[in-house]
XYZ file of N, CA, C and O in Angstrom:
576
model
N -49.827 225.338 107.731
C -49.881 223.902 107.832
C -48.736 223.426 108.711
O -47.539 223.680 108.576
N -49.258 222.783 109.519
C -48.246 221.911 110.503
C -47.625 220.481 110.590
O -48.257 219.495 110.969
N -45.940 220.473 110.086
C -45.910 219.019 110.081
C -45.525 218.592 111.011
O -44.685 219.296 111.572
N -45.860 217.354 111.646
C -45.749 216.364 112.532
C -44.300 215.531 111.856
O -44.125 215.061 110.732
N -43.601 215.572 112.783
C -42.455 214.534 112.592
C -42.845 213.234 113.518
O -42.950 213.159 114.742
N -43.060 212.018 112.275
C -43.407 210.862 112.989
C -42.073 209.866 112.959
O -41.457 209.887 111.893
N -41.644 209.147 113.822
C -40.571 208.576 114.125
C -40.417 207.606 112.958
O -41.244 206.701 112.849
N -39.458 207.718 112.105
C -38.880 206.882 110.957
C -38.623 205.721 111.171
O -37.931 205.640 112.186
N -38.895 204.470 110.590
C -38.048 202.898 111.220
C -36.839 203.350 110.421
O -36.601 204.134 109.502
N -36.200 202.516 111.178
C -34.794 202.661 110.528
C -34.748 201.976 109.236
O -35.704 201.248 108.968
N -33.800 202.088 108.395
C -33.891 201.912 107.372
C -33.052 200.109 107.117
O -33.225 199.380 106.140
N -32.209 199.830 108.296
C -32.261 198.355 108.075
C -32.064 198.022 109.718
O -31.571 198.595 110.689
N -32.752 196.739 109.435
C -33.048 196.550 111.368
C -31.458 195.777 111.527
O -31.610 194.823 112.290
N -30.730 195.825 111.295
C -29.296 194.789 111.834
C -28.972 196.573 112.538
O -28.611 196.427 113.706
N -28.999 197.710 112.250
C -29.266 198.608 113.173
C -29.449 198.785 114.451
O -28.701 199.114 115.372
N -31.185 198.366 114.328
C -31.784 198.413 115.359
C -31.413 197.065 116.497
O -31.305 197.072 117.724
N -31.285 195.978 115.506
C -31.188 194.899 116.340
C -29.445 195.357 117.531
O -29.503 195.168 118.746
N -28.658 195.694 117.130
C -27.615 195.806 117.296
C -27.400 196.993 118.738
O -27.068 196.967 119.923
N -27.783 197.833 117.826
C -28.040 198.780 119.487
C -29.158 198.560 120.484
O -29.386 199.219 121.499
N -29.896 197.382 119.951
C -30.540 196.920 121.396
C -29.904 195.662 121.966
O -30.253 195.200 123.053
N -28.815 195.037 121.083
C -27.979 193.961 121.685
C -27.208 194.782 122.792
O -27.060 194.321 123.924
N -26.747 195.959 122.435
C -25.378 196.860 122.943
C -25.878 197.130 124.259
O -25.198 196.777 125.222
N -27.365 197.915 124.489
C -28.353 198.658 125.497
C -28.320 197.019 126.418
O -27.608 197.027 127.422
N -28.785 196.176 126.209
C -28.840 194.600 126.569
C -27.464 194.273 127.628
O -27.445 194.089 128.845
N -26.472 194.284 126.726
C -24.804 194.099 127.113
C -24.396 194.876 128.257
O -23.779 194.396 129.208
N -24.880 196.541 128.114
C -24.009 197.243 128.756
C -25.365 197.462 129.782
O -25.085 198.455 130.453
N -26.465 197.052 130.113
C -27.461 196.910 131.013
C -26.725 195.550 132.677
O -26.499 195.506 133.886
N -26.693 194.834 131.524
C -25.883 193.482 132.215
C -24.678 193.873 132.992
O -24.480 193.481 134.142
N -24.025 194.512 132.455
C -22.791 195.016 132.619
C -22.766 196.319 133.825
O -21.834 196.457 134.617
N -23.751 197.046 133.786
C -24.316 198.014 134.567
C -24.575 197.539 136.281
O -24.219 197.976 137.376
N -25.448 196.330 135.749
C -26.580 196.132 137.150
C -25.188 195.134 137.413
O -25.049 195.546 138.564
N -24.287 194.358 137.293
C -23.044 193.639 138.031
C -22.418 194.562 138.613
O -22.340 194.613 139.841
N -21.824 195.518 137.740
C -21.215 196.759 138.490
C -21.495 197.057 139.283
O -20.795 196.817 140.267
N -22.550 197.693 139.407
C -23.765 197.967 140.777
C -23.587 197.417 142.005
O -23.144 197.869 143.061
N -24.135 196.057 141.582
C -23.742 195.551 142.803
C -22.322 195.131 143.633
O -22.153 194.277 144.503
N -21.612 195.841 143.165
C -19.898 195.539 143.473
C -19.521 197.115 143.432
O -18.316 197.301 143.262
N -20.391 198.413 143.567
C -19.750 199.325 143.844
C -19.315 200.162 142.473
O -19.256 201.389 142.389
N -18.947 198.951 141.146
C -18.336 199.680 140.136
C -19.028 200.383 139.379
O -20.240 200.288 139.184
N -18.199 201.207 138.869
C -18.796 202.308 137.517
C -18.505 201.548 136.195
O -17.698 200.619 136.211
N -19.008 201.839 135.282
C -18.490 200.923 134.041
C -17.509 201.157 133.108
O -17.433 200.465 132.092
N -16.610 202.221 133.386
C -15.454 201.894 132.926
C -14.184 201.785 134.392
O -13.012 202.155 134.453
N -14.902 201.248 135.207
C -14.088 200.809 136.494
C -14.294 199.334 135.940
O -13.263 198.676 135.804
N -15.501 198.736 135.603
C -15.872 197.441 135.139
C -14.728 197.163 133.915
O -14.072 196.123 133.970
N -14.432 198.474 132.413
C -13.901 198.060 131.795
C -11.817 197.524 131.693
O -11.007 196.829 131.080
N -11.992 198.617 132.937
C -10.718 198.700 133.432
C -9.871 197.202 134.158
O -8.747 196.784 133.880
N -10.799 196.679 135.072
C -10.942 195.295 135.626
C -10.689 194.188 134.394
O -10.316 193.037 134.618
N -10.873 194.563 133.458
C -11.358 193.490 131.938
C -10.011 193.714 131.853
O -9.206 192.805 132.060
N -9.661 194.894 131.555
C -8.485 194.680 130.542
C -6.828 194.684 131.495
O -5.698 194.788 131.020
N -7.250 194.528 132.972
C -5.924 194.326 133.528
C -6.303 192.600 134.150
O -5.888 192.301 135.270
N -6.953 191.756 133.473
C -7.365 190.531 133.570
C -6.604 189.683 133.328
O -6.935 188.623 133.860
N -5.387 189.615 132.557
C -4.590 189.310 131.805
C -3.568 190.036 131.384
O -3.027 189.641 130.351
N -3.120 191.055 131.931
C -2.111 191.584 131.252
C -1.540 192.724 132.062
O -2.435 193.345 132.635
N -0.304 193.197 132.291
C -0.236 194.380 133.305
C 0.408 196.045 132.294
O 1.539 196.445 132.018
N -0.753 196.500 132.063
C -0.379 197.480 131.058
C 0.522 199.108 131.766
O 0.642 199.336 132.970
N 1.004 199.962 130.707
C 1.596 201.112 131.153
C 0.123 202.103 131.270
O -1.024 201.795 130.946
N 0.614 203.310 131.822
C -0.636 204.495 131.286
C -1.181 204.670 129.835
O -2.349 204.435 129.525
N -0.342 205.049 129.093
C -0.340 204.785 127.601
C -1.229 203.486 126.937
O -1.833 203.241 125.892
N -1.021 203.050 127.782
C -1.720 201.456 126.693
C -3.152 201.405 127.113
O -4.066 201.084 126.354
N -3.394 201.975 129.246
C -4.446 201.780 129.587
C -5.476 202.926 129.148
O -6.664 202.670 129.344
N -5.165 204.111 128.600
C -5.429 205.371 127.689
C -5.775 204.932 126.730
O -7.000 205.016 126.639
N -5.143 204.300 125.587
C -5.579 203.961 124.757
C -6.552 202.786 124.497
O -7.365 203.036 123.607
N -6.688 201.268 125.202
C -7.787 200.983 125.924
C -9.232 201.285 126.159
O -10.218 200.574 125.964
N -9.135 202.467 126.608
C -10.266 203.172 127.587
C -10.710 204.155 126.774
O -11.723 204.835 126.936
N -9.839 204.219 125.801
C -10.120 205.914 124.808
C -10.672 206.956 125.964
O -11.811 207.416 126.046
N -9.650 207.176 126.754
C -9.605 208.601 127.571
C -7.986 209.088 127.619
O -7.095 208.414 127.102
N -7.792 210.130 128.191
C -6.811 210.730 128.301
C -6.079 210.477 129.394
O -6.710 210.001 130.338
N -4.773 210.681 129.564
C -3.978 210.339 130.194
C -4.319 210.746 131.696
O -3.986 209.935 132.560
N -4.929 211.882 132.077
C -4.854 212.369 133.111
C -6.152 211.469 133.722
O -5.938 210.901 134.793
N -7.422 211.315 133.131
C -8.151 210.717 133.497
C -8.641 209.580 133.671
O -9.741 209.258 134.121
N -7.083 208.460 132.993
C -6.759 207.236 133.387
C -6.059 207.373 134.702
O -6.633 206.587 135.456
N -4.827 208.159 135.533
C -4.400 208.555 136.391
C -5.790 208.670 137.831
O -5.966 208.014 138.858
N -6.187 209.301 137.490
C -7.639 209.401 138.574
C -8.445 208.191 138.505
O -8.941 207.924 139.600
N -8.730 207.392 137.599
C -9.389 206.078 137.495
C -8.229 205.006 138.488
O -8.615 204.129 139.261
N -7.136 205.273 138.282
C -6.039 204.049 139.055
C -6.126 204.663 140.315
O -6.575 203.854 141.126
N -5.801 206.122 140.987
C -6.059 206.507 141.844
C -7.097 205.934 142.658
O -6.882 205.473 143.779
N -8.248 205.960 142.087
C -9.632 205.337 142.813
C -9.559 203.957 143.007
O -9.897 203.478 144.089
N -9.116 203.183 141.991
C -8.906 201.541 141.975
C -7.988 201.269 143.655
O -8.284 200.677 144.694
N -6.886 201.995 143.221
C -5.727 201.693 144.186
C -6.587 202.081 145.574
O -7.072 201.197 146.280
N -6.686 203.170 145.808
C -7.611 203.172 147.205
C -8.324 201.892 147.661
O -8.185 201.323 148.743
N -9.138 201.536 146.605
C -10.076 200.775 146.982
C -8.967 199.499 147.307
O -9.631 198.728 148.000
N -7.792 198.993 147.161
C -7.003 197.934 147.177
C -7.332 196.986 145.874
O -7.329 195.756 145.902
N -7.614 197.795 144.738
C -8.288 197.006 144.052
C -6.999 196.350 142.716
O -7.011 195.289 142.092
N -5.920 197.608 142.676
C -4.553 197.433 141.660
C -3.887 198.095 142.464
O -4.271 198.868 143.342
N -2.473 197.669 142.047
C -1.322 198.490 142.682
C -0.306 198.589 140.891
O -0.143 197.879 139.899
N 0.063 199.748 141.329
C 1.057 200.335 140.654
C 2.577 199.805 140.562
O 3.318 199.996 141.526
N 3.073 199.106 139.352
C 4.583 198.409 139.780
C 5.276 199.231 138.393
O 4.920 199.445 137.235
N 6.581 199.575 139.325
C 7.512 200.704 138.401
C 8.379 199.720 137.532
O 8.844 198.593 137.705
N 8.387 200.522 136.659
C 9.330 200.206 134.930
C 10.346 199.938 135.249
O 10.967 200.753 135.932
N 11.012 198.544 134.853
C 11.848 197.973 135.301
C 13.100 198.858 134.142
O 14.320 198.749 134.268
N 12.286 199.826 132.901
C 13.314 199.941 131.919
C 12.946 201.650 132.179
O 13.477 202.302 131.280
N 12.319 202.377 132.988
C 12.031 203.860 132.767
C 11.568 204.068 134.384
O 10.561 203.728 135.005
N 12.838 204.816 134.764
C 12.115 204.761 136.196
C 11.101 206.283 136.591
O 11.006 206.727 137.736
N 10.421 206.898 135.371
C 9.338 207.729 135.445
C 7.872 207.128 135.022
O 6.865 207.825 134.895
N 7.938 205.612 134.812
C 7.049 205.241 134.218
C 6.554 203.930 135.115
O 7.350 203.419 135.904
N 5.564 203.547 135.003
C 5.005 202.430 135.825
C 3.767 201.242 135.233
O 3.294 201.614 134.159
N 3.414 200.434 135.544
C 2.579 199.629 134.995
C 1.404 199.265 136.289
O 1.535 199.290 137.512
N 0.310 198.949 135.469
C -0.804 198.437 136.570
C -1.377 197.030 136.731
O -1.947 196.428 135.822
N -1.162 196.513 138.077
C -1.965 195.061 138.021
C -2.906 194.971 139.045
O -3.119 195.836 139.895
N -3.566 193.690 138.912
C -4.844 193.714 139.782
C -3.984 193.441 141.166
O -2.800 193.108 141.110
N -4.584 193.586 142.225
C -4.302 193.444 143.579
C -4.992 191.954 143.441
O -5.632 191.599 142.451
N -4.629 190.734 145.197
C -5.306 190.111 145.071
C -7.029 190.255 145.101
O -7.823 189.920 144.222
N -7.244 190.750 146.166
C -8.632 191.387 146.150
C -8.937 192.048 144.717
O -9.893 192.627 145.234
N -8.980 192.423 143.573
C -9.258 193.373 142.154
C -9.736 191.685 141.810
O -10.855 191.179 141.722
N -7.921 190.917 141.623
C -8.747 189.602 141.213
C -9.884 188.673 141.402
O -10.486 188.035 140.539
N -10.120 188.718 143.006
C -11.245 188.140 143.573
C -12.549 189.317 142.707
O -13.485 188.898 142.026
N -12.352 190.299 142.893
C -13.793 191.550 142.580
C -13.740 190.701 140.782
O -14.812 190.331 140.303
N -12.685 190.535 140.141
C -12.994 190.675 138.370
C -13.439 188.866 138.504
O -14.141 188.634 137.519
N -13.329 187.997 139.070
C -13.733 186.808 139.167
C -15.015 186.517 139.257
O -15.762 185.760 138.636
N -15.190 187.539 140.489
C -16.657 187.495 140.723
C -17.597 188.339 139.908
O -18.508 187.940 139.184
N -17.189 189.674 140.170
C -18.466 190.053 138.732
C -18.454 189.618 137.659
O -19.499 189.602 137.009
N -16.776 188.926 136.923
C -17.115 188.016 135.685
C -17.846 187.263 135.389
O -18.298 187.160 134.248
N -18.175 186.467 136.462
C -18.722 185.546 136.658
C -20.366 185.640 136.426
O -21.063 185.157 135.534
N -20.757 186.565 137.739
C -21.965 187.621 137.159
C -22.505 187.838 135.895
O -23.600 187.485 135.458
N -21.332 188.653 135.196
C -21.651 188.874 133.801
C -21.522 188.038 132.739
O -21.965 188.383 131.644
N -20.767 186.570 132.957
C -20.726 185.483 132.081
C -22.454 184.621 132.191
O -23.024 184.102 131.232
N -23.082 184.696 133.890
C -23.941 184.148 133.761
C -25.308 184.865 132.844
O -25.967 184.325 131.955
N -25.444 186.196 133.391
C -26.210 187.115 132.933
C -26.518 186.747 131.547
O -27.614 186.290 131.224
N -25.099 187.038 130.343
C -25.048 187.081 129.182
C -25.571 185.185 128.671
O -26.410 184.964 127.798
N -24.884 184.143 129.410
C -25.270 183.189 129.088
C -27.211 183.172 129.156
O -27.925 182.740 128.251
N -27.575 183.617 130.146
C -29.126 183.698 130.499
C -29.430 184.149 129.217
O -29.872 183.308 128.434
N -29.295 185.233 128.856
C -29.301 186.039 127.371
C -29.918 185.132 126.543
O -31.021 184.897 126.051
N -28.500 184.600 126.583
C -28.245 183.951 124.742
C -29.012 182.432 125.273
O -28.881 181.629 124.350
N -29.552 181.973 126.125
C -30.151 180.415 126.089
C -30.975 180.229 125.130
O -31.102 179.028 124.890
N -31.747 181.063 124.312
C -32.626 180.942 123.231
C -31.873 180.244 122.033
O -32.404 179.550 121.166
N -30.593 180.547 122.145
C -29.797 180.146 120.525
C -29.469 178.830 121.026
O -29.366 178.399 122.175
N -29.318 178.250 119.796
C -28.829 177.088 119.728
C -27.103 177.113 120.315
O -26.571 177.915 121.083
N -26.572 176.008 119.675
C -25.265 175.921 119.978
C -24.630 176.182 118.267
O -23.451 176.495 118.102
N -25.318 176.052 117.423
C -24.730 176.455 116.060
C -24.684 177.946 116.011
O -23.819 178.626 115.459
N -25.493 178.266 116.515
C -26.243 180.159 116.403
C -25.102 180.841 117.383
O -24.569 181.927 117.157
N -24.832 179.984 118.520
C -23.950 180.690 119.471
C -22.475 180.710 118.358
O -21.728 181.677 118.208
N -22.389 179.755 117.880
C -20.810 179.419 117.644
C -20.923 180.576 116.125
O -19.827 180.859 115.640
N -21.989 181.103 115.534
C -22.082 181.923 114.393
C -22.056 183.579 115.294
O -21.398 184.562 114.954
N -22.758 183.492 116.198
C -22.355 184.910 116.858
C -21.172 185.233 117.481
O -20.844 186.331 117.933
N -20.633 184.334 117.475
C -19.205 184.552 118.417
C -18.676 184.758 117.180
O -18.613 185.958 116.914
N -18.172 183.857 116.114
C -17.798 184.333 114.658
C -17.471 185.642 114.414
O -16.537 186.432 114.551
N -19.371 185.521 113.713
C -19.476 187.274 113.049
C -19.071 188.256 114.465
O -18.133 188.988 114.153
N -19.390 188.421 115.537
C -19.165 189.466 116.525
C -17.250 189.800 116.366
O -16.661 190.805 115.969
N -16.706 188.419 116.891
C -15.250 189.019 116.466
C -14.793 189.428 115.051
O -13.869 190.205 114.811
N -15.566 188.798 114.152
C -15.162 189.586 112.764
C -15.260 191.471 112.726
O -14.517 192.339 112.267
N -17.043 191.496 113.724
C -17.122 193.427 113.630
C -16.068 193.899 114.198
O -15.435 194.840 113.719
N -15.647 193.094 115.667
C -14.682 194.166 116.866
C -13.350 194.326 115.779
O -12.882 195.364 115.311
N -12.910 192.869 115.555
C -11.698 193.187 114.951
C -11.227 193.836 113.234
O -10.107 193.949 112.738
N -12.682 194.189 112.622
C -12.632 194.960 111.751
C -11.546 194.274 110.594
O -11.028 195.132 109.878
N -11.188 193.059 110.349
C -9.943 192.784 109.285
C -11.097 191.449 108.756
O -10.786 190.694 107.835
């Protein structure tokens, strides 16, 4: 006798709904990239030097990759004129990364991209529904 494995629903759809929000997000996030050349953690990299000019260490931890392969990610940025590298005013083996002007113009503009994209998204919700997903969403990221 032969059993057939038939595909299970999941057992609660905030699941399902969720990793097709994520597939949705990082689709959006994909096709902007795209068209600007980036990879998507070149995209995530752009995000998080948006505001802030971090060490290796911080941009590692960030990125949840390793040190060496944050090093080759700035490597590629910097070529492109996209960040430059400014040395530790308190460790002179150590350095920090900021956007170039051009990085800023590139994170402006695909932000922008991806603010409209995601707004397109969400036009179905109300303005109560938006202001409840923004809520609960930072309640999951920030886990407290």
């Amino acid at each position: 006798m032969q059993h057939h494995l038939s595909p299970q629903p999941s057992e609660t759809p905030l699941v399902d709904h969720l990793v097709q929000l994520t597939y949705l997000i990082q689709t959006i996030l994909l096709e902007a990239g795209t068209e600007h050349d980036l990879s998507f953690v070149q995209i995530r990299l752009l995000g998080i030097l948006r505001d802030r000019e971090p060490g290796m260490q911080e941009l590692a931890r960030h990125l949840n990759l390793d040190k060496s392969s944050v090093t080759g990610l700035i490597n590629r940025a910097e070529r492109r004129g996209l960040v430059e590298r400014i040395p530790s005013l308190t460790d002179r083996r150590s350095f920090s990364v900021r956007l170039t002007d051009s990085g800023l113009h590139i994170v402006h503009t695909v932000g922008g991209e991806i603010e409209r994209r995601i707004d397109e998204a969400a036009s179905k919700l109300t303005q109560q529904e938006r202001a409840q997903l923004i809520k609960i969403a930072a309640k999951m990221i920030h886990r407290t």
